[in-house]
Short mmCIF file of C-alpha atoms and ligand atoms in Angstrom, two decimals:
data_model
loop_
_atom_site.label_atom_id
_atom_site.label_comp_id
_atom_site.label_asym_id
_atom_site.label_seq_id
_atom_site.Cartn_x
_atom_site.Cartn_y
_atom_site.Cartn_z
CA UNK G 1 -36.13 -31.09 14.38
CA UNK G 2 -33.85 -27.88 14.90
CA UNK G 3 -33.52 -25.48 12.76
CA UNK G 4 -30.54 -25.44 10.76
CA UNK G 5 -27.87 -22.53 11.30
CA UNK G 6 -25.42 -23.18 9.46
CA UNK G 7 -24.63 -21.63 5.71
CA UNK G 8 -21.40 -22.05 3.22
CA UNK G 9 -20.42 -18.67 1.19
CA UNK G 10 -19.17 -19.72 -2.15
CA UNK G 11 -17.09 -17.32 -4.24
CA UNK G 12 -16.26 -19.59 -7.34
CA UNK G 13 -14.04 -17.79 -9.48
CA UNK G 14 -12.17 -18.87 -13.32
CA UNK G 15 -9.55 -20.68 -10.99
CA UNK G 16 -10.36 -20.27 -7.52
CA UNK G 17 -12.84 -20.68 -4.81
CA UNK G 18 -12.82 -18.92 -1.56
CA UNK G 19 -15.44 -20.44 1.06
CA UNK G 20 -16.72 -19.63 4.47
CA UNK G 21 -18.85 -21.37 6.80
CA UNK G 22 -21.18 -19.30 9.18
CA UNK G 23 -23.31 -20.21 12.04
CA UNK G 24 -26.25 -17.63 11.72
CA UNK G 25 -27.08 -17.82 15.34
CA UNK G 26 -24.50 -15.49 16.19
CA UNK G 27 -22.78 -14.67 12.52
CA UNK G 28 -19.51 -16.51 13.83
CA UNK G 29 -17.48 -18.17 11.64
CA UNK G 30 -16.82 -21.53 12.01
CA UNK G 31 -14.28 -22.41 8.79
CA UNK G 32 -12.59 -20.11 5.86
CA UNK G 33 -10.45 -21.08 3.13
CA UNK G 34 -9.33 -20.67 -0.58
CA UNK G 35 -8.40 -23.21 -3.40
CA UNK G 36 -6.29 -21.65 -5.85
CA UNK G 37 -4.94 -22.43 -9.51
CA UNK G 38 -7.20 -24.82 -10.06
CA UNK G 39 -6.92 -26.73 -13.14
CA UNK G 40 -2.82 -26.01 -13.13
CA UNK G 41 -0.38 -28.57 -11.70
CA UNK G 42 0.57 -26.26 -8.58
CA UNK G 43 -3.07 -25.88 -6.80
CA UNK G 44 -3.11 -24.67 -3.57
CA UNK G 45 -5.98 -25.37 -0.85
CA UNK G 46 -5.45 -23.08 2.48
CA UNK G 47 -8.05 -24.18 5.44
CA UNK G 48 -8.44 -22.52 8.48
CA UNK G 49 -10.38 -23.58 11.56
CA UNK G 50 -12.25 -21.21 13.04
CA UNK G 51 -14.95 -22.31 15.99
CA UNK G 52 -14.11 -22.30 19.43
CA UNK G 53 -10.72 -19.91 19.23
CA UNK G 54 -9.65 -21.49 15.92
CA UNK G 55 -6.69 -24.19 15.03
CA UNK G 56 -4.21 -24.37 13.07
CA UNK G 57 -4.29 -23.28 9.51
CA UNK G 58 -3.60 -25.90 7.24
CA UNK G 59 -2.52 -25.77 3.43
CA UNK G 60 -2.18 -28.42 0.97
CA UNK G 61 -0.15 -28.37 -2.32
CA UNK G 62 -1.01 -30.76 -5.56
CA UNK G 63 -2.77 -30.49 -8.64
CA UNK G 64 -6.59 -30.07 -8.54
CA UNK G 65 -8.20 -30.75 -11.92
CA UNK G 66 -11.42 -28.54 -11.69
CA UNK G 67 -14.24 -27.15 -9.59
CA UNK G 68 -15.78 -30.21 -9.02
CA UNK G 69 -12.51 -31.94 -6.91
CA UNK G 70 -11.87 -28.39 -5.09
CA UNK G 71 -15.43 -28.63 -3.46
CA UNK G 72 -14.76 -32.15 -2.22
CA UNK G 73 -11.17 -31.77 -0.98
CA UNK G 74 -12.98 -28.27 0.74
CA UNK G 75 -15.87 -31.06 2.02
CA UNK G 76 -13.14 -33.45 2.85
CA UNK G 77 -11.25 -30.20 5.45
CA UNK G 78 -14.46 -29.32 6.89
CA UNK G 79 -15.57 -32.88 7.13
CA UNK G 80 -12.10 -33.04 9.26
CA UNK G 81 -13.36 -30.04 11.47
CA UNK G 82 -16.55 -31.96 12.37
CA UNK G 83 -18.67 -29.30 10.20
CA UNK G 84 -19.29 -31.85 6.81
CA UNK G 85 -21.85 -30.92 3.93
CA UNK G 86 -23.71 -33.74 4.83
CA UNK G 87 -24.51 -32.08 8.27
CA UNK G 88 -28.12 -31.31 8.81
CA UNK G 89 -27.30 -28.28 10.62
CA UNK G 90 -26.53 -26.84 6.74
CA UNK G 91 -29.25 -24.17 5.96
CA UNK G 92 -28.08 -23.31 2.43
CA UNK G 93 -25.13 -22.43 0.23
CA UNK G 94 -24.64 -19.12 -0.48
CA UNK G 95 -22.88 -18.50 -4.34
CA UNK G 96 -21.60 -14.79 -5.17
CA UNK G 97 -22.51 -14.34 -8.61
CA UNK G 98 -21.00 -11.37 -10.62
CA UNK G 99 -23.75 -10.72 -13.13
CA UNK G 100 -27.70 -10.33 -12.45
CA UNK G 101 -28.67 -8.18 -15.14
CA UNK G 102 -32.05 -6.75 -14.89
CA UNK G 103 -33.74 -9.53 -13.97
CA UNK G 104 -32.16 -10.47 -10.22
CA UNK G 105 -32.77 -7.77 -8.01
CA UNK G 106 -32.83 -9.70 -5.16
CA UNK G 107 -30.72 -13.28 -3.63
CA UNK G 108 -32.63 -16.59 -5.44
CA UNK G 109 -32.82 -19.41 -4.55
CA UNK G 110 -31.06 -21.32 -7.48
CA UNK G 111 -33.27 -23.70 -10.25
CA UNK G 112 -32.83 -24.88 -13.65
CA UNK G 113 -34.32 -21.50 -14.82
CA UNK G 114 -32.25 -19.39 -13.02
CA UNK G 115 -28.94 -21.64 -14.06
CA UNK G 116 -30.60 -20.80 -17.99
CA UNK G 117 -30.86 -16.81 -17.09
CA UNK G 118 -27.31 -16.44 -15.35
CA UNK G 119 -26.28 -18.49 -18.17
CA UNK G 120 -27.72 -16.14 -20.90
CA UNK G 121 -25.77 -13.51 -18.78
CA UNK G 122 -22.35 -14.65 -19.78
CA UNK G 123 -21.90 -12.37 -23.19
CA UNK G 124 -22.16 -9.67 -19.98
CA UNK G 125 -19.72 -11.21 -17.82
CA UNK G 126 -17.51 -13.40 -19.97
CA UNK G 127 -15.14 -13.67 -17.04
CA UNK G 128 -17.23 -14.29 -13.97
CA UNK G 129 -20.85 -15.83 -14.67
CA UNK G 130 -19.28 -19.25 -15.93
CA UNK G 131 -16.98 -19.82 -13.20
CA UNK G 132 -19.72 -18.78 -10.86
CA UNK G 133 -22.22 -21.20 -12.74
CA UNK G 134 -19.50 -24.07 -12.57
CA UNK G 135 -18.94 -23.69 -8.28
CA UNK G 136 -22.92 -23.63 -8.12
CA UNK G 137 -22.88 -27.04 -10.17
CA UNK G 138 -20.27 -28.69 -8.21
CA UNK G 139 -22.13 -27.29 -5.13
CA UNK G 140 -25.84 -28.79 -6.56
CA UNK G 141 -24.28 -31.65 -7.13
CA UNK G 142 -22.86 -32.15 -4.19
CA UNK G 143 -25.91 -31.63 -2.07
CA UNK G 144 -28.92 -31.65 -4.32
CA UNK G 145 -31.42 -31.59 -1.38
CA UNK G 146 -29.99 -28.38 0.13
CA UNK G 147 -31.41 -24.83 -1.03
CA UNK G 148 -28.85 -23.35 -3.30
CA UNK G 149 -28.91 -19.24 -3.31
CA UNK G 150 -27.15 -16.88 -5.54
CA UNK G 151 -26.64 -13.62 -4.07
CA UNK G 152 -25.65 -11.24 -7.14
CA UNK G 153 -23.20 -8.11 -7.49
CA UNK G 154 -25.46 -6.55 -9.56
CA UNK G 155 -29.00 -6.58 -7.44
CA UNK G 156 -28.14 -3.14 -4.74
CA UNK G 157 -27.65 -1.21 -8.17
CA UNK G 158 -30.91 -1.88 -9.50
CA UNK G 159 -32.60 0.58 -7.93
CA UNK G 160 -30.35 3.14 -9.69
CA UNK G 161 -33.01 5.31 -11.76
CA UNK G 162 -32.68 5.44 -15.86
CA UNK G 163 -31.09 8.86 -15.58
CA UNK G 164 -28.33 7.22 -13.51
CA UNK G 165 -28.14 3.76 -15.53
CA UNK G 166 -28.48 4.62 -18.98
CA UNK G 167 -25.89 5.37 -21.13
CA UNK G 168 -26.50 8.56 -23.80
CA UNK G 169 -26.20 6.17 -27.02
CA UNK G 170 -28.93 5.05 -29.29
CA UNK G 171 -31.94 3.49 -27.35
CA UNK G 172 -32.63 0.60 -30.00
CA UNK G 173 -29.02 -0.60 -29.93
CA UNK G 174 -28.33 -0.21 -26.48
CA UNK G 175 -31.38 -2.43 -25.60
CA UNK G 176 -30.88 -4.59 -28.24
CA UNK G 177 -27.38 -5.81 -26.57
CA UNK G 178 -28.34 -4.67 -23.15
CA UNK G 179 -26.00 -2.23 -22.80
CA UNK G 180 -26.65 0.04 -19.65
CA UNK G 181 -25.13 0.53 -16.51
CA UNK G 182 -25.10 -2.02 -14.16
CA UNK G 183 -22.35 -1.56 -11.22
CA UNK G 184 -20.63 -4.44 -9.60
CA UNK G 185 -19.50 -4.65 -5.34
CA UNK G 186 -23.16 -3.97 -4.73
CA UNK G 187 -22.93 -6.76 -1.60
CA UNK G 188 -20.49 -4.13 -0.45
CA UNK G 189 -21.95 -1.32 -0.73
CA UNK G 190 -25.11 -2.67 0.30
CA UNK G 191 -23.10 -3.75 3.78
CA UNK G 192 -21.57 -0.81 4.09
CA UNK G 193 -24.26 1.38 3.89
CA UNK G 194 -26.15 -0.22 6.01
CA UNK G 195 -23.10 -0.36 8.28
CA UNK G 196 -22.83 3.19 8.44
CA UNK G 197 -26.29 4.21 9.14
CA UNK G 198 -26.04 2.29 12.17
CA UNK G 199 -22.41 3.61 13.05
CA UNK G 200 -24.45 7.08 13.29
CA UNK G 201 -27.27 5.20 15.33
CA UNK G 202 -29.70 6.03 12.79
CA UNK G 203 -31.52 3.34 10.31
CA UNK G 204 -30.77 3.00 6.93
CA UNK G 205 -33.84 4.81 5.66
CA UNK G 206 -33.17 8.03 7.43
CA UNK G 207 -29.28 8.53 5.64
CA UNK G 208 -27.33 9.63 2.85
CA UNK G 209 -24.27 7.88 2.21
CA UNK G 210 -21.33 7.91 -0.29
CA UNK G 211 -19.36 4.16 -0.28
CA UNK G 212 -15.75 4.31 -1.45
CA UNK G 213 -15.09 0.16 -2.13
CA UNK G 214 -11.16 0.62 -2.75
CA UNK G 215 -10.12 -1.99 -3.11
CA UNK G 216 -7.81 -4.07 -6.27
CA UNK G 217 -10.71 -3.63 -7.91
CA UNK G 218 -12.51 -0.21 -7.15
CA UNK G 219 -16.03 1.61 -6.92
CA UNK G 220 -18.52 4.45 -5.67
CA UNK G 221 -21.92 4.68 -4.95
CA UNK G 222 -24.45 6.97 -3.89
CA UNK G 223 -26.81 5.51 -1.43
CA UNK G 224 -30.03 7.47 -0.37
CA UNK G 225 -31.82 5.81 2.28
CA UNK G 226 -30.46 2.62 1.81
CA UNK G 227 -30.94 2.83 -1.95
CA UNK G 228 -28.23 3.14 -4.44
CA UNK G 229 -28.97 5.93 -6.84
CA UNK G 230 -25.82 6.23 -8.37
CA UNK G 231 -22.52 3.78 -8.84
CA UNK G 232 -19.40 4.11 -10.67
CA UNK G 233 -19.13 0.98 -12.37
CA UNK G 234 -20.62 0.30 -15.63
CA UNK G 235 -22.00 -2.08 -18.02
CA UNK G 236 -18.27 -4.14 -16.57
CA UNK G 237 -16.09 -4.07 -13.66
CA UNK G 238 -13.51 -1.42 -15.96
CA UNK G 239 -16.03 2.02 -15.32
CA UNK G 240 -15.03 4.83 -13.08
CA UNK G 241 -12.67 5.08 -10.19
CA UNK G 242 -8.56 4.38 -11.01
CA UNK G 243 -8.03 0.47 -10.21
CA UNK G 244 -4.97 -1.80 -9.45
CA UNK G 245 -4.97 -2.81 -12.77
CA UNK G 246 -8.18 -1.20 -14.80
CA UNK G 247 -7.99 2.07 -15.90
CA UNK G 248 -11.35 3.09 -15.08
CA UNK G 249 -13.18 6.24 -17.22
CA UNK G 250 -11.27 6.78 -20.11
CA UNK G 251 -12.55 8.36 -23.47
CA UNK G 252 -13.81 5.67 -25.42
CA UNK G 253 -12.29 7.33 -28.40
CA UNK G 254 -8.85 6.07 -26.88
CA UNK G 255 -9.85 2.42 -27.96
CA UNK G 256 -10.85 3.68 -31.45
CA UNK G 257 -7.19 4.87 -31.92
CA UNK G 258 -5.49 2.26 -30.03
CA UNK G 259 -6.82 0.05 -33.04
CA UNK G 260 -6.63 2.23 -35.84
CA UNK G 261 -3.48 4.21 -35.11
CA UNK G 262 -1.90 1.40 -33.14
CA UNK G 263 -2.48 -1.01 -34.44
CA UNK G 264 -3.46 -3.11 -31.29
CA UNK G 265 -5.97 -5.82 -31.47
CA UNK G 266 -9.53 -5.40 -29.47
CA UNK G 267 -8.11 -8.75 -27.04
CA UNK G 268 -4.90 -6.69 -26.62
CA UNK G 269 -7.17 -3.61 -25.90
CA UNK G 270 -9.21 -5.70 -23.82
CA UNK G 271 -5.34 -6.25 -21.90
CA UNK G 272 -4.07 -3.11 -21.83
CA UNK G 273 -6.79 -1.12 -19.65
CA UNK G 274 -8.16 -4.36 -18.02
CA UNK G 275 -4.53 -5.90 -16.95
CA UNK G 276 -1.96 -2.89 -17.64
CA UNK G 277 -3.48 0.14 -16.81
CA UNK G 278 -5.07 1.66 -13.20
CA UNK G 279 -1.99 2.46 -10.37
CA UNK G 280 0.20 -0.77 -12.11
CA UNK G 281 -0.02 0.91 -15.63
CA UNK G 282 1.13 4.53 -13.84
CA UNK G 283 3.64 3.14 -12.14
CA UNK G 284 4.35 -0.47 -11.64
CA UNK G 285 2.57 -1.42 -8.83
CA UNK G 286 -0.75 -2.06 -7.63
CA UNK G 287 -0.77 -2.30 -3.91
CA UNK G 288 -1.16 1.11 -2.09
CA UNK G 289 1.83 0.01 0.43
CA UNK G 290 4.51 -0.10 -1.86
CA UNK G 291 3.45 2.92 -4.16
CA UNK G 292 3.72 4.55 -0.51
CA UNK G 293 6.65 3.09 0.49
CA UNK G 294 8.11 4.41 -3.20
CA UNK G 295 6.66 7.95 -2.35
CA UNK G 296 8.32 8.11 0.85
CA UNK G 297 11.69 7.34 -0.73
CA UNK G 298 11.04 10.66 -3.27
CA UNK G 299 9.68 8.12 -6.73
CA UNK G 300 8.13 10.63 -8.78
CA UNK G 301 6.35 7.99 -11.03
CA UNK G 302 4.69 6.72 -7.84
CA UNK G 303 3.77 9.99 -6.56
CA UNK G 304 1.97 10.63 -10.23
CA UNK G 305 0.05 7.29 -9.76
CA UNK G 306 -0.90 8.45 -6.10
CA UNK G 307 -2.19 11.53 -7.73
CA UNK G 308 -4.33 10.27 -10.31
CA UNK G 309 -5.85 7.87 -8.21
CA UNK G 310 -6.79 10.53 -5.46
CA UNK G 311 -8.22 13.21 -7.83
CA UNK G 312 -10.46 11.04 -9.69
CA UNK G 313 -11.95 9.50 -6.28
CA UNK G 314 -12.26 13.34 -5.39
CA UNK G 315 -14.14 13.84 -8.62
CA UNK G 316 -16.73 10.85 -7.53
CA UNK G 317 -17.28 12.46 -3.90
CA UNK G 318 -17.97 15.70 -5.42
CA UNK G 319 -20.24 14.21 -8.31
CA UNK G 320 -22.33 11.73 -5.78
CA UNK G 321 -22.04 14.65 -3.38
CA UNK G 322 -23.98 16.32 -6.10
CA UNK G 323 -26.68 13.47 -7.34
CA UNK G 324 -27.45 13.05 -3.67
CA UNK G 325 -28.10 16.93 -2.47
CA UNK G 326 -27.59 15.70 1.44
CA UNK G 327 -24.80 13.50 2.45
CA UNK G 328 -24.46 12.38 6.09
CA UNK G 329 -21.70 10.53 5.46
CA UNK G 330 -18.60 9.17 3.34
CA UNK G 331 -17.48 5.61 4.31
CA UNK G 332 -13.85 4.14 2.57
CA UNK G 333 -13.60 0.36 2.87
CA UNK G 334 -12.04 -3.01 1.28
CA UNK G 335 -8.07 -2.98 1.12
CA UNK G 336 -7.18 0.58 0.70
CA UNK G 337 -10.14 2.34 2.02
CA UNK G 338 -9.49 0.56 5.30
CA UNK G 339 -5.92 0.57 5.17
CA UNK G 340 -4.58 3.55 3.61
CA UNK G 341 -4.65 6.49 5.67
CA UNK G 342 -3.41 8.53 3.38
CA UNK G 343 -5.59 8.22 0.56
CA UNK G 344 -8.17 9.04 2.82
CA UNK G 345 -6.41 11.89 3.95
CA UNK G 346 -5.87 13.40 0.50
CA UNK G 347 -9.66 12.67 -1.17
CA UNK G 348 -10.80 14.51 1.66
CA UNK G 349 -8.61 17.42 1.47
CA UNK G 350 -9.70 20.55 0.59
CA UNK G 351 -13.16 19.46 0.59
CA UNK G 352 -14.37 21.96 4.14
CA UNK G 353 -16.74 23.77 2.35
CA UNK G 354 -18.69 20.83 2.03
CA UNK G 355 -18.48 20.14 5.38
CA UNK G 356 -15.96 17.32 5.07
CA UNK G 357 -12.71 16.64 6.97
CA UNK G 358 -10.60 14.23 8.42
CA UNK G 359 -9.16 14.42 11.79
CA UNK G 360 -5.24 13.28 11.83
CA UNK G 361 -5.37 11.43 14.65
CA UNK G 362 -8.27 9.09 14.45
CA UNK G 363 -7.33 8.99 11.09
CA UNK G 364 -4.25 7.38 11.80
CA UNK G 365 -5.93 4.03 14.27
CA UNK G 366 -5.47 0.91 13.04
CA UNK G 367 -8.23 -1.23 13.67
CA UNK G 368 -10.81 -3.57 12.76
CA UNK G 369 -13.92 -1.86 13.67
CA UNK G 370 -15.82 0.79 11.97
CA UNK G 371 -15.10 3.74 13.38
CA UNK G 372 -15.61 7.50 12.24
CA UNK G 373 -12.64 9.50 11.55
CA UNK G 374 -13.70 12.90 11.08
CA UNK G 375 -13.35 15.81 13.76
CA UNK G 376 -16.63 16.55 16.17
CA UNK G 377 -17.28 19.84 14.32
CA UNK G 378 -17.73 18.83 10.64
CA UNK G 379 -21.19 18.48 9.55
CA UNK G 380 -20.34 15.38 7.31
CA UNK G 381 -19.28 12.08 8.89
CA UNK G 382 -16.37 10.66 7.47
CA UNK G 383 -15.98 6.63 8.09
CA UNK G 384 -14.24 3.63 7.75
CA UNK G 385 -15.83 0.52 7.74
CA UNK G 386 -14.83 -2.92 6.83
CA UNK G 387 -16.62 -4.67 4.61
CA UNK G 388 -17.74 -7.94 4.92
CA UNK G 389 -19.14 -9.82 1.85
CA UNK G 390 -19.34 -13.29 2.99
CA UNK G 391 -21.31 -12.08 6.73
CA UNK G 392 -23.92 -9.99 3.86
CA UNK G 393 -24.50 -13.16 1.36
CA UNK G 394 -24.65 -15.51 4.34
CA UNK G 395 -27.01 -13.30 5.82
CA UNK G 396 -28.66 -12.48 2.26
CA UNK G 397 -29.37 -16.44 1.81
CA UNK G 398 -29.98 -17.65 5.44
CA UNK G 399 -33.00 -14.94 5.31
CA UNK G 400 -34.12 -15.72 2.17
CA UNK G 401 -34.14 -19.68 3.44
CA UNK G 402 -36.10 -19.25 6.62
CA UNK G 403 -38.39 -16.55 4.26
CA UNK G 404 -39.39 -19.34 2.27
CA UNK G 405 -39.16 -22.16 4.89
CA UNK G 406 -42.13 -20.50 6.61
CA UNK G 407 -44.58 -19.59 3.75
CA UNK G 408 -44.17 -23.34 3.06
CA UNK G 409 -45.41 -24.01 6.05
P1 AMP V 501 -8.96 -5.95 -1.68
O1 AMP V 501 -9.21 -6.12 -3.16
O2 AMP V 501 -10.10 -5.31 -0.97
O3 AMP V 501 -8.46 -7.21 -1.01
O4 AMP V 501 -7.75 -4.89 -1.56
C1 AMP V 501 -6.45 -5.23 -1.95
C2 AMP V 501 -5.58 -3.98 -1.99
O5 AMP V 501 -5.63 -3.31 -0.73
C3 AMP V 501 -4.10 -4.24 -2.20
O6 AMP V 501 -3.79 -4.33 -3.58
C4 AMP V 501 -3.45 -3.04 -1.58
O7 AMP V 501 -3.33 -2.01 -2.55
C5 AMP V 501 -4.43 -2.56 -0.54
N1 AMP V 501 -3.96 -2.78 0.84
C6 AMP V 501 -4.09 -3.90 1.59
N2 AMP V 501 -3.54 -3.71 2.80
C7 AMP V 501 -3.07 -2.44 2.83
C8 AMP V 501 -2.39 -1.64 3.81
N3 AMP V 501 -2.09 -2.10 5.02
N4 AMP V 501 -2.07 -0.36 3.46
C9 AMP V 501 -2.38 0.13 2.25
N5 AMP V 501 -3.01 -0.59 1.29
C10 AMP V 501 -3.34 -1.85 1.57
#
């Protein structure tokens, strides 16, 4: 029998699952797609056919009750496409999961146990581990024989030392809840990293990096030879860097008041610098192209927002400029990082003596590659390059297949 080559990315979220289907021959993809609202009367499923120069994208409108009848009308598309679940060419299904903790360092391969531990996971990730339990099992269910792998958010970080990943609190009660550090985007970074080392035709091992994931959501990380020693994100998603919608660091005094001087409840808290706060608190508006558009028309409120955002991501270059002593490069990806050349532009600005700059022009490309946009001269690279978290869990749980495939043998 051939191998199989095939392997479906799962990113189950509260109402929503994006999918793609890779062939791991060649990391082509052969399907993508997204349900959306599940569970509400006005789902949406978007398909798109993707082998052999693609077809025509194809959307469907209608209520879908819950995880379980999203998978199957996704089966029933691909099934359409001549790439069913029931194909033996299927490897494995991939499944992002949002919270490792500790424990999952590396992608699993998904059992009863590991269900029980991602499970006792959810008081640290009340939003994401039970929507990412419920896709895996729809997806188990679905195809029982087929290795199931979670590939976690968490796992790049854990290699951050204690210094890095401990909060300066009481030991007893921080353990006792688990309360540390944990960082999230970590198949990101991971990517990009790795992405960047060989942009500069050197492996992993042998370079510094600083990531810049900007995207709705937003993080750092300091990578030293292809380990993270450093990332902005915390015990949540809200740490660090100014989001679309999260405020990122804030005195954690300012919650104390908002209740007591407020009056504001901890769920409206929870609201307010998860939902209302980041760029769309500032000013409005979370996406970068209209707080630019704004700018260029002379909105003051939008320029502030700009601001904020750009100074604290300088304060995260200079920090994990710091923690990592040599940096051979700075790399900006998701959304904005890839996107918005002048947010790259300003965090970079001003920042010569450290051997950083941007050159206008290549600043300025559009394009989908990764590609290094500072001048010759400057002793740092600065980079952009596209991340790609489906490509690094399909890769992530196709390895981890064939891995265990052959010590069976
Ligand atoms: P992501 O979460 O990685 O999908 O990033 C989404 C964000 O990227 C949006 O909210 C926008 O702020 C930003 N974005 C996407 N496209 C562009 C663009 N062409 N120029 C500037 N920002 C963009």
């Amino acid at each position: 029998m051939t191998t199989p080559t095939r392997v479906l990315v799962l990113n189950s979220g509260s109402s929503s699952v994006k999918y793609q289907l890779l062939d791991m021959r060649d990391d082509s993809r052969l399907a993508q797609g997204l349900v959306e609202r599940i569970g509400e009367g006005t789902s949406r499923l978007v398909h798109t056919p993707l082998q052999g120069g693609g077809g025509r994208k194809r959307e469907k409108n209608g209520p879908i009750a819950d995880h379980a009848a999203a998978l199957k009308a996704v089966a029933e598309e691909l099934a359409a496409d001549g790439l069913g679940l029931d194909s033996p060419e299927l490897a494995a299904i991939g499944h992002r999961v949002v919270h490792g903790g500790l424990r999952f360092t590396q992608p699993t391969v998904i059992d009863e146990e590991v269900l029980a531990e991602i499970e006792r996971l959810v008081p640290v990730a009340p939003l994401h581990n039970p929507a990412n339990l419920t896709g895996i099992r729809t997806a188990m269910a679905l195809r029982p024989d087929l290795p199931q792998v979670a590939v976690f958010d968490t796992a790049f970080h854990t290699t951050m030392p204690e210094s890095a990943a401990r909060y300066a609190i009481d030991v007893e009660t921080a353990d006792a809840h688990r309360i540390r550090r944990y960082g999230f985007h970590g198949t990101s970074h991971a990517y990009v990293s790795r992405e960047t080392a060989r942009l500069l035709g050197k492996e992993p091992e042998e370079v510094n990096v600083i990531v810049l994931h900007l995207g709705n959501g937003a993080s750092a990380s300091a990578v030293r030879g292809g380990r993270c020693v450093d990332t902005s994100m915390g015990l949540t998603p809200l740490e660090g860097l100014v989001m679309g919608t999260r405020s990122g660091d804030i005195d954690p005094a300012v919650t104390f008041h908002l209740k007591r001087v407020a009056g504001m409840s901890e769920d409206e808290i929870d609201v307010l610098l998860n939902k209302r706060s980041g760029l769309v608190g500032l000013c409005g508006d979370n996406d970068m192209r209209e707080i630019r558009r704004r700018i260029d028309e002379g909105d003051e409120r939008a320029a502030l927002a700009f601001d904020i955002y750009v100074h604290r991501l300088k304060k995260y270059i200079g920090a994990y400029y710091a923690v990592l002593g040599r940096v051979d490069a700075v790399a900006f990806t998701a959304g904005v990082g890839e996107n918005a050349a002048p947010v790259r532009e300003a965090a970079i600005a001003g920042l010569e003596e450290l051997g950083l700059a941007v050159d206008a022009d290549l600043n300025a490309v559009r394009s989908d590659e990764a590609r290094i946009i500072s001048p010759v001269y400057a002793r740092v690279a600065v980079a952009v390059v596209p991340t790609d978290e489906e490509l690094e869990i399909a890769r992530q749980s196709y390895a981890l297949v064939l891995d265990e495939a052959s010590s069976n043998e």
